[in-house]
GROMACS .gro file of C-alpha atoms in nm:
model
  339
    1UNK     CA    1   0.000   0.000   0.000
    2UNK     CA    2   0.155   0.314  -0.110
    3UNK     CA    3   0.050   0.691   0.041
    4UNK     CA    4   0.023   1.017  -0.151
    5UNK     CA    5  -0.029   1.392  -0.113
    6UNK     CA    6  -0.437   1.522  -0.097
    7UNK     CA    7  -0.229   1.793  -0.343
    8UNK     CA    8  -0.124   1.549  -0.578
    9UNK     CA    9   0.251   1.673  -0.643
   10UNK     CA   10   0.451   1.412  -0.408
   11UNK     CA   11   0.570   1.116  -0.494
   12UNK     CA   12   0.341   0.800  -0.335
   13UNK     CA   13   0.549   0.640   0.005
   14UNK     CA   14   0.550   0.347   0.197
   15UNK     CA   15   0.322   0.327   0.578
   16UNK     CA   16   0.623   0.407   0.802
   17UNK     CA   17   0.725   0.660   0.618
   18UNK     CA   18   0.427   0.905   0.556
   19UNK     CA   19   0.440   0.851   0.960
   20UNK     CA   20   0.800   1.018   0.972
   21UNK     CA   21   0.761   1.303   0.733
   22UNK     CA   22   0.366   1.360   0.859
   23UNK     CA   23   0.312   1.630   0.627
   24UNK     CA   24   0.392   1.554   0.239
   25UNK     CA   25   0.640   1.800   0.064
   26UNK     CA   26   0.375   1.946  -0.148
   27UNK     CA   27   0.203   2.087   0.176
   28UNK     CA   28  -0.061   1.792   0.147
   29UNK     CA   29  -0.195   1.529   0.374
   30UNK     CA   30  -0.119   1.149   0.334
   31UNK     CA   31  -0.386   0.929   0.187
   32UNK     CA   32  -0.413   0.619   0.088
   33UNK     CA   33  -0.386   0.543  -0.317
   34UNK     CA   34  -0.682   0.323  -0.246
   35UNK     CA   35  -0.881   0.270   0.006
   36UNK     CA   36  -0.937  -0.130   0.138
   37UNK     CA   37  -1.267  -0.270   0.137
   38UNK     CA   38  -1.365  -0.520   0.413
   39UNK     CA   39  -1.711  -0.716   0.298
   40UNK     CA   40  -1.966  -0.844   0.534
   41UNK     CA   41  -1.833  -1.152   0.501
   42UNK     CA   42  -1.497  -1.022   0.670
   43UNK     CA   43  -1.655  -0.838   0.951
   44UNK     CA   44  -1.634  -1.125   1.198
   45UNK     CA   45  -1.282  -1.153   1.186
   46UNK     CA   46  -1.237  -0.765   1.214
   47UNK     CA   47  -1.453  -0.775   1.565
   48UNK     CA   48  -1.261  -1.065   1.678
   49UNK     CA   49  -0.917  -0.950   1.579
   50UNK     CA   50  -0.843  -0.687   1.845
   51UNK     CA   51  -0.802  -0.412   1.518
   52UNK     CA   52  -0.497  -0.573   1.385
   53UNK     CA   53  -0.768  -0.726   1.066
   54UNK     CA   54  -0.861  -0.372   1.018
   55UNK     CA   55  -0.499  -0.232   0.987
   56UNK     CA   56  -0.328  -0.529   0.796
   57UNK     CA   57  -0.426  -0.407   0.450
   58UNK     CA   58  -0.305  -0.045   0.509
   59UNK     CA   59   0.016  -0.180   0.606
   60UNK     CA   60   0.062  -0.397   0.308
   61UNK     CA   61   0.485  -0.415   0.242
   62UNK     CA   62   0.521  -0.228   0.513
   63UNK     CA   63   0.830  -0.339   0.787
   64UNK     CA   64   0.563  -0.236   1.066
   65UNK     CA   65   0.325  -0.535   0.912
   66UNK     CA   66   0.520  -0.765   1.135
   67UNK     CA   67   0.450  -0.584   1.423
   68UNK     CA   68   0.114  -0.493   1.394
   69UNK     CA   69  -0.037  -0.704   1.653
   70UNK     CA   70   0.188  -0.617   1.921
   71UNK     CA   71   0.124  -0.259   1.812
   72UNK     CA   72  -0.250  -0.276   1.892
   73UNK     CA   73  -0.261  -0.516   2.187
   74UNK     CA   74  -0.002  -0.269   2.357
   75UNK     CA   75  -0.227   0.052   2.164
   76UNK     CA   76  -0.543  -0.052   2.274
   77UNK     CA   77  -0.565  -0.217   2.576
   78UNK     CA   78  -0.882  -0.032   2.740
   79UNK     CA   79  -1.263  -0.136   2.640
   80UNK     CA   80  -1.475   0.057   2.370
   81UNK     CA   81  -1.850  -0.007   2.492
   82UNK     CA   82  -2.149   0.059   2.288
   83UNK     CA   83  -2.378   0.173   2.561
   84UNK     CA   84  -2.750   0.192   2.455
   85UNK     CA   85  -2.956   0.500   2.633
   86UNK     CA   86  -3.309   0.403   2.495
   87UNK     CA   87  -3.474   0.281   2.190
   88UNK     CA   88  -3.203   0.327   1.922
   89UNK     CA   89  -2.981   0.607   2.102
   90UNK     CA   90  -2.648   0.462   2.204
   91UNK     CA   91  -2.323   0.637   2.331
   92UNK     CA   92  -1.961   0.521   2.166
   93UNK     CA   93  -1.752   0.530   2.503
   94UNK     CA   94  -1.408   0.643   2.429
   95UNK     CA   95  -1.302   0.812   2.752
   96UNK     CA   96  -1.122   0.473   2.891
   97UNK     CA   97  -0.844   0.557   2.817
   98UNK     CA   98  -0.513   0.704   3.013
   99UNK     CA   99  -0.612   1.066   2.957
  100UNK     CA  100  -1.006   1.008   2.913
  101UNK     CA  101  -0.970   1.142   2.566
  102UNK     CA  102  -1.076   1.001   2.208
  103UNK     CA  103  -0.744   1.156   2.110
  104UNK     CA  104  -0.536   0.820   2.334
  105UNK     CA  105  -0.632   0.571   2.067
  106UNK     CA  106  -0.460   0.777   1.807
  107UNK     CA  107  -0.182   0.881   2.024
  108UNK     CA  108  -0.096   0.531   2.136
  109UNK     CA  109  -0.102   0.405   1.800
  110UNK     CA  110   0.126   0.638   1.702
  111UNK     CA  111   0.333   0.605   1.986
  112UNK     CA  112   0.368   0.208   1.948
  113UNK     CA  113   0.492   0.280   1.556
  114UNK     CA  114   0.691   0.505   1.556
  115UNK     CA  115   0.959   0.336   1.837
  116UNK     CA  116   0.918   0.019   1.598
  117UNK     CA  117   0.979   0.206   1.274
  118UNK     CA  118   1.374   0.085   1.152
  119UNK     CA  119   1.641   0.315   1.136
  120UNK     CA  120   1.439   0.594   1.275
  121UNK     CA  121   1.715   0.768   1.485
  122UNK     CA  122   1.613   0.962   1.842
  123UNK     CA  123   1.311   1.204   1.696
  124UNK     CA  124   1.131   1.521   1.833
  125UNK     CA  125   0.783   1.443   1.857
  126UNK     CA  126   0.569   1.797   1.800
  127UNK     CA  127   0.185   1.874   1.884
  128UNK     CA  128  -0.033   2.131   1.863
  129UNK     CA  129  -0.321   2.130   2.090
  130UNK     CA  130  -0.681   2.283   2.158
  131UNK     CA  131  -0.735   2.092   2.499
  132UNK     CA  132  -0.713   1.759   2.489
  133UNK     CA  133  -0.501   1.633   2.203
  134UNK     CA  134  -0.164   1.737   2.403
  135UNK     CA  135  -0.195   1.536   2.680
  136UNK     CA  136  -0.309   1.196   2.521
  137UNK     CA  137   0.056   1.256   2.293
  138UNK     CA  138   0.220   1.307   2.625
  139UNK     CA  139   0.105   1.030   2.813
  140UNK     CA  140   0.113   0.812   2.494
  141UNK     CA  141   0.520   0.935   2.419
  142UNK     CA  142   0.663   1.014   2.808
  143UNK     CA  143   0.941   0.852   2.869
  144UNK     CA  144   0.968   0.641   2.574
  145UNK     CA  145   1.432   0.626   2.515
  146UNK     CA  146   1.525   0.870   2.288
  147UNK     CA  147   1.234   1.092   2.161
  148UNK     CA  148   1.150   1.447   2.316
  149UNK     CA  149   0.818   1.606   2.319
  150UNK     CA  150   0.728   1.961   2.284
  151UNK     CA  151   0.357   2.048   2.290
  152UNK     CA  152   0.195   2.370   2.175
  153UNK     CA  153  -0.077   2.495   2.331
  154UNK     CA  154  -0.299   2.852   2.317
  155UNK     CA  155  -0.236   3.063   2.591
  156UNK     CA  156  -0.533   3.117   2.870
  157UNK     CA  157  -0.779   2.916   2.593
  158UNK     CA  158  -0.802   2.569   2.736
  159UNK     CA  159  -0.932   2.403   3.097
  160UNK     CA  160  -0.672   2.454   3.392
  161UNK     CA  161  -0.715   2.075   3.410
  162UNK     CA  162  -0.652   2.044   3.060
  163UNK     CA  163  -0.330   2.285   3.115
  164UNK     CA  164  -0.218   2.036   3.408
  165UNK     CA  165  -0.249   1.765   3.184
  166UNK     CA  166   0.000   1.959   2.918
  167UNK     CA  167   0.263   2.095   3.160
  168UNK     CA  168   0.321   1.846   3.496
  169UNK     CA  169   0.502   1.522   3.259
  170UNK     CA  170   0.859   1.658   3.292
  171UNK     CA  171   1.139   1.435   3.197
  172UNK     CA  172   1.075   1.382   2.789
  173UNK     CA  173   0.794   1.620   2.766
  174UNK     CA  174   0.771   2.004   2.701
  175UNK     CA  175   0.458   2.203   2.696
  176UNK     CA  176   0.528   2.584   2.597
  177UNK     CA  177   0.187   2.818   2.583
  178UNK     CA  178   0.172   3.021   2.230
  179UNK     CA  179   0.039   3.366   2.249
  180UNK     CA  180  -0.222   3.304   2.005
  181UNK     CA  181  -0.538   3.075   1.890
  182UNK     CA  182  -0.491   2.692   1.807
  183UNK     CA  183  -0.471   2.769   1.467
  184UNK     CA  184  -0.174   2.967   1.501
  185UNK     CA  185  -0.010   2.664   1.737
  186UNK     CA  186  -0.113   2.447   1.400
  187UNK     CA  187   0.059   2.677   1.203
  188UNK     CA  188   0.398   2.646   1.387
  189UNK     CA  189   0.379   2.307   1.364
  190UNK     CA  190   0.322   2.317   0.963
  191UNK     CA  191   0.618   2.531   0.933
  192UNK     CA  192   0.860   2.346   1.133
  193UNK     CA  193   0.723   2.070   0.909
  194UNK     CA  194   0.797   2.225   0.564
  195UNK     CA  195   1.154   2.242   0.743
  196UNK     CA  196   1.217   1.908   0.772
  197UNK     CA  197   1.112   1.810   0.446
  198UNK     CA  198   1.421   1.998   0.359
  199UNK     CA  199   1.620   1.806   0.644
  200UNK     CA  200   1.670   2.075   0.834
  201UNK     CA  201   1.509   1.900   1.120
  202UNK     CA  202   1.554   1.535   1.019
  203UNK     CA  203   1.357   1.334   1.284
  204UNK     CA  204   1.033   1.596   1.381
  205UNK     CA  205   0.748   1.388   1.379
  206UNK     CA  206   0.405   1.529   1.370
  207UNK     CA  207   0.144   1.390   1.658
  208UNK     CA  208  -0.158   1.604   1.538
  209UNK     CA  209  -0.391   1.406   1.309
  210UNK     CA  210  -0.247   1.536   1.011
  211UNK     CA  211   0.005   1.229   1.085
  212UNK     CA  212  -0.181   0.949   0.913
  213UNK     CA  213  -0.025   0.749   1.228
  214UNK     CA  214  -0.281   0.951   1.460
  215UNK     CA  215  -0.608   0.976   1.217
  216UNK     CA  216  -0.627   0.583   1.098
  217UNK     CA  217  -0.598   0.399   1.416
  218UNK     CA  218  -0.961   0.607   1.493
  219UNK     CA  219  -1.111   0.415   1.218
  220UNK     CA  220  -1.136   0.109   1.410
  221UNK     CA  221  -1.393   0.254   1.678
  222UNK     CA  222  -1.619   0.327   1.379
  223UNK     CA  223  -1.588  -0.020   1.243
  224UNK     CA  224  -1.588  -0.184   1.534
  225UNK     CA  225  -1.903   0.002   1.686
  226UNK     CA  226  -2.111  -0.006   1.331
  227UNK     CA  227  -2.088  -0.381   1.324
  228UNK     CA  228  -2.173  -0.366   1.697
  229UNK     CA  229  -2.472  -0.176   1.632
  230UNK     CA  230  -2.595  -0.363   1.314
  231UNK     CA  231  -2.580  -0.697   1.489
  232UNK     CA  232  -2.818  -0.532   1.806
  233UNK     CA  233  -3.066  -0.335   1.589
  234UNK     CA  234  -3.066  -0.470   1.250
  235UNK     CA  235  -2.924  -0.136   1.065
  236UNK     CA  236  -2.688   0.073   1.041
  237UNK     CA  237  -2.601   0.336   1.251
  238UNK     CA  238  -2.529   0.714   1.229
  239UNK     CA  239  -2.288   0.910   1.414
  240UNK     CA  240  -2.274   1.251   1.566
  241UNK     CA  241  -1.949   1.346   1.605
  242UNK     CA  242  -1.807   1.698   1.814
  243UNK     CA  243  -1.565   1.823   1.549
  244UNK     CA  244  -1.258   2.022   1.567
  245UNK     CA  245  -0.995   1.997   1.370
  246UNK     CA  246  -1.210   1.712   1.162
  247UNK     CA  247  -0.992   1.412   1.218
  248UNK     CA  248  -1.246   1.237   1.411
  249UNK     CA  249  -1.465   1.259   1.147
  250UNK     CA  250  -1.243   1.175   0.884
  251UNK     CA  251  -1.213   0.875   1.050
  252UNK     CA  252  -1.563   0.802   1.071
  253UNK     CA  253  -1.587   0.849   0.667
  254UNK     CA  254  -1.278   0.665   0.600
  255UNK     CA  255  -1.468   0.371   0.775
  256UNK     CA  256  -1.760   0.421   0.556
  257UNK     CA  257  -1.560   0.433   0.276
  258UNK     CA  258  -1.431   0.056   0.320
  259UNK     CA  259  -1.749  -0.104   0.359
  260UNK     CA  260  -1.882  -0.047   0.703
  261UNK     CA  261  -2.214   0.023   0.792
  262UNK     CA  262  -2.214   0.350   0.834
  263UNK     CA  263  -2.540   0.591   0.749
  264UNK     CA  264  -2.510   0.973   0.725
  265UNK     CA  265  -2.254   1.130   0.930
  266UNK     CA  266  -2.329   1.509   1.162
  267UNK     CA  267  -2.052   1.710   1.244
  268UNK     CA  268  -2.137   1.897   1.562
  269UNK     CA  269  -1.966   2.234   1.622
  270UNK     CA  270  -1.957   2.500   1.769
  271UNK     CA  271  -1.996   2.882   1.709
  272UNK     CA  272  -1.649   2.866   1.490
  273UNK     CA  273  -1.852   2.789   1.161
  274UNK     CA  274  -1.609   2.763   0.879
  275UNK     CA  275  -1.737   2.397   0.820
  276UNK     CA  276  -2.115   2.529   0.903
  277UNK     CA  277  -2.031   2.855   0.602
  278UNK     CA  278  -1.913   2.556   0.378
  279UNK     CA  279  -2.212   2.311   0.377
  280UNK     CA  280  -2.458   2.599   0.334
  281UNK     CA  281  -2.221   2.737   0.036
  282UNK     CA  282  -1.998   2.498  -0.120
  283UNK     CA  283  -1.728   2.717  -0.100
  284UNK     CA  284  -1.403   2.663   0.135
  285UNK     CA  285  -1.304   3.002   0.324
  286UNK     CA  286  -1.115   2.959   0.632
  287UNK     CA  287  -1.203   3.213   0.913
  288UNK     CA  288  -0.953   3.354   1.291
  289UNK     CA  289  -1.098   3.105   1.537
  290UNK     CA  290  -1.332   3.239   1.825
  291UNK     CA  291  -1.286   3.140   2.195
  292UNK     CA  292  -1.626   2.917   2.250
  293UNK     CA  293  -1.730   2.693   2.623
  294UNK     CA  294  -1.577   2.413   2.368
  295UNK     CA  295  -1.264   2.517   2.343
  296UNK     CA  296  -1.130   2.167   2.231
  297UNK     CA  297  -1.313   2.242   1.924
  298UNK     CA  298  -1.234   2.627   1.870
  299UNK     CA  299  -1.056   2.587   1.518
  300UNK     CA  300  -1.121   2.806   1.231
  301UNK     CA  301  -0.903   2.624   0.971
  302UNK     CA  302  -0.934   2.238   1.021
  303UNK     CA  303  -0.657   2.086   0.864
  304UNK     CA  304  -0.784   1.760   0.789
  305UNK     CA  305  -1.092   1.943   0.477
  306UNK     CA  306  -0.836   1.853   0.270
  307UNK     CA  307  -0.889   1.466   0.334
  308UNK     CA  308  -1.209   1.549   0.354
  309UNK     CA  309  -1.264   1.715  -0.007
  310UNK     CA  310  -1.034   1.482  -0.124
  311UNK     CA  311  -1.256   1.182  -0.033
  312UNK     CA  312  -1.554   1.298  -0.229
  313UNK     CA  313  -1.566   1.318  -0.637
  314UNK     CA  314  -1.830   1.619  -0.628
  315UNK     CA  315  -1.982   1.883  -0.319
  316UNK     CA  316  -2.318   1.668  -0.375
  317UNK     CA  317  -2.171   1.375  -0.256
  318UNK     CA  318  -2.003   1.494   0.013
  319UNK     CA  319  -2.331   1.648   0.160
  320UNK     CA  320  -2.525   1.378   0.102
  321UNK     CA  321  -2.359   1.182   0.345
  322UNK     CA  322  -2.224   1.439   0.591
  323UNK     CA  323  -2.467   1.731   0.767
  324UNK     CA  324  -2.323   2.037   0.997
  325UNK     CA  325  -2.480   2.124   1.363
  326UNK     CA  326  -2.333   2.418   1.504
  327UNK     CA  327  -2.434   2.529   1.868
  328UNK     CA  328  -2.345   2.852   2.073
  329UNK     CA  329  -2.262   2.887   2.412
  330UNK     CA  330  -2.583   2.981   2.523
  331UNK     CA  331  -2.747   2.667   2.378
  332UNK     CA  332  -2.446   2.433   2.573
  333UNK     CA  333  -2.495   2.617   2.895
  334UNK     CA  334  -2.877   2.584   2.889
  335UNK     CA  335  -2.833   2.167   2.834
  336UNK     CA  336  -2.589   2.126   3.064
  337UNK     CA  337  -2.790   2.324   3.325
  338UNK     CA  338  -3.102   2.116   3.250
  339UNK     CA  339  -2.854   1.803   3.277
   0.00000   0.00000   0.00000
């Protein structure tokens, strides 16, 4: 299986190593040349396989194939439960893990390759973070031999929990607070990455989920969960997913896209509405992120629309699959007050 740029002017890599350069040269995201399809007859073996079914064809000649089981035993060793509230409303748990974040099955997964990837020398492992993403790469990376961490973070716009879970690692990890919005803290972390395509910095390795190494392993919660859900209620679910910088949701369509059953897909955001301005539109115009109650979703330029435009042939099919929900501070303080 061979990667190449959402831009289309970099030459198509290997697994491993669209996992050490993160970003492509052209400025693009990774994605796959094709995408593997997994047929209901192949869905048993994907729930029974602890993920490693899911992952083998995306891996294909590969030197992590080898090692992909140990990757996702050690990766994913918390549950996933499907919990149902009532009727045919059910909650995808993914707080189990170390740092009660989504963002630790990513992490981890990245974590686990890239100290198996051969001939990758001692690395500098780089983040930008909104809230949570930070400290799932920190717990996932600390004191792993050899690789440093440095996390960037928006000054007084996340949680003080959230900042205690950025800045109290030590040893291997570094969290330094950016005067500015997480987009800016994204666009550090894009630059320093155009610099290392020139070898300037040799070893940086992107954590956010512009690393295909952070956005696939999310895939499997999707799969996993659909077939979960098909085999309890005879159909196939949708998904509401809170949306940030759209690599959760990528995920969720990437799923889709191999075969899973997956129904329409709502991204739920908040009162940053660049993705709300483009499903209304059609059009793509970034806008200067606003400070929102949700502030692990307060992104104005989502990296991952590129993977997300690049998925779909045509607008049409894109939003007839995928539908926008934006709500506004007021609306989230009234529910959780009525909570």
């Amino acid at each position: 299986m061979k990667y190449v740029s959402t831009r289309g002017k970099s030459p198509p890599i290997l697994f491993s190593e669209a996992l050490r350069q993160g970003l492509a040269p052209d400025g693009g995201l990774y994605v796959p040349e094709r995408y593997p399809t997994f047929p209901p007859t192949s869905h048993t073996s994907v729930l029974e396989g602890g993920f490693a079914p899911l992952f083998q064809p995306w891996l294909e000649e590969d030197p992590l194939q080898e090692h992909l089981k140990e990757i996702c035993e050690a990766a994913f060793n918390f549950p996933v439960p499907l919990t149902f509230l009532q009727n045919d409303t059910a909650v995808l748990e993914l707080h189990h893990g170390p740092t009660a974040a989504f963002k630790d099955f990513g992490a981890r997964f990245l974590s686990e390759c890239i100290t198996r990837i051969p001939n990758l020398h001692p690395g500098l492992v780089l983040v930008a973070t909104s809230g949570d993403t930070g400290g799932a790469v920190a717990a996932a990376f600390f004191q792993k031999p050899e690789i440093q961490v440095v996390i960037l973070y928006p000054k007084n716009k996340i949680s003080p929990l959230q900042e205690r879970q950025l800045t109290t690692w030590g040893e291997n990890v570094k969290a330094i607070a950016v005067h500015g919005t997480f987009d800016d803290c994204q666009r550090l972390v894009k630059a320093a990455l155009a610099l290392n395509a020139t070898e300037k910095f040799s070893n940086l390795i992107s954590a956010n989920s512009i690393n295909l190494g952070r956005l696939l392993p999310q895939t499997s919660y999707y799969a996993t969960s659909s077939l979960k859900y098909l085999s309890q209620r005879g159909k196939s679910p949708g998904y509401i997913i809170p949306t940030g910088n759209l690599g959760n949701a990528v995920a969720a369509l990437w799923a889709k896209k191999m075969g899973f059953p997956i129904r329409e897909v709502i991204l739920a955001t908040n009162s940053n509405l660049t993705l709300s301005n483009y499903f209304r539109s059609g059009s793509w115009s970034p806008q200067t992120s606003v400070n929102t109650l949700a502030n692990a979703m307060d992104v104005g330029n989502p990296s991952n629309i590129e993977r997300l435009i690049h998925l779909y042939a045509h607008f049409q099919a894109l939003s007839q699959d995928v539908r926008v929900i934006s709500v506004s501070d007021e609306q989230i303080s009234r529910t959780i007050a009525k909570s």
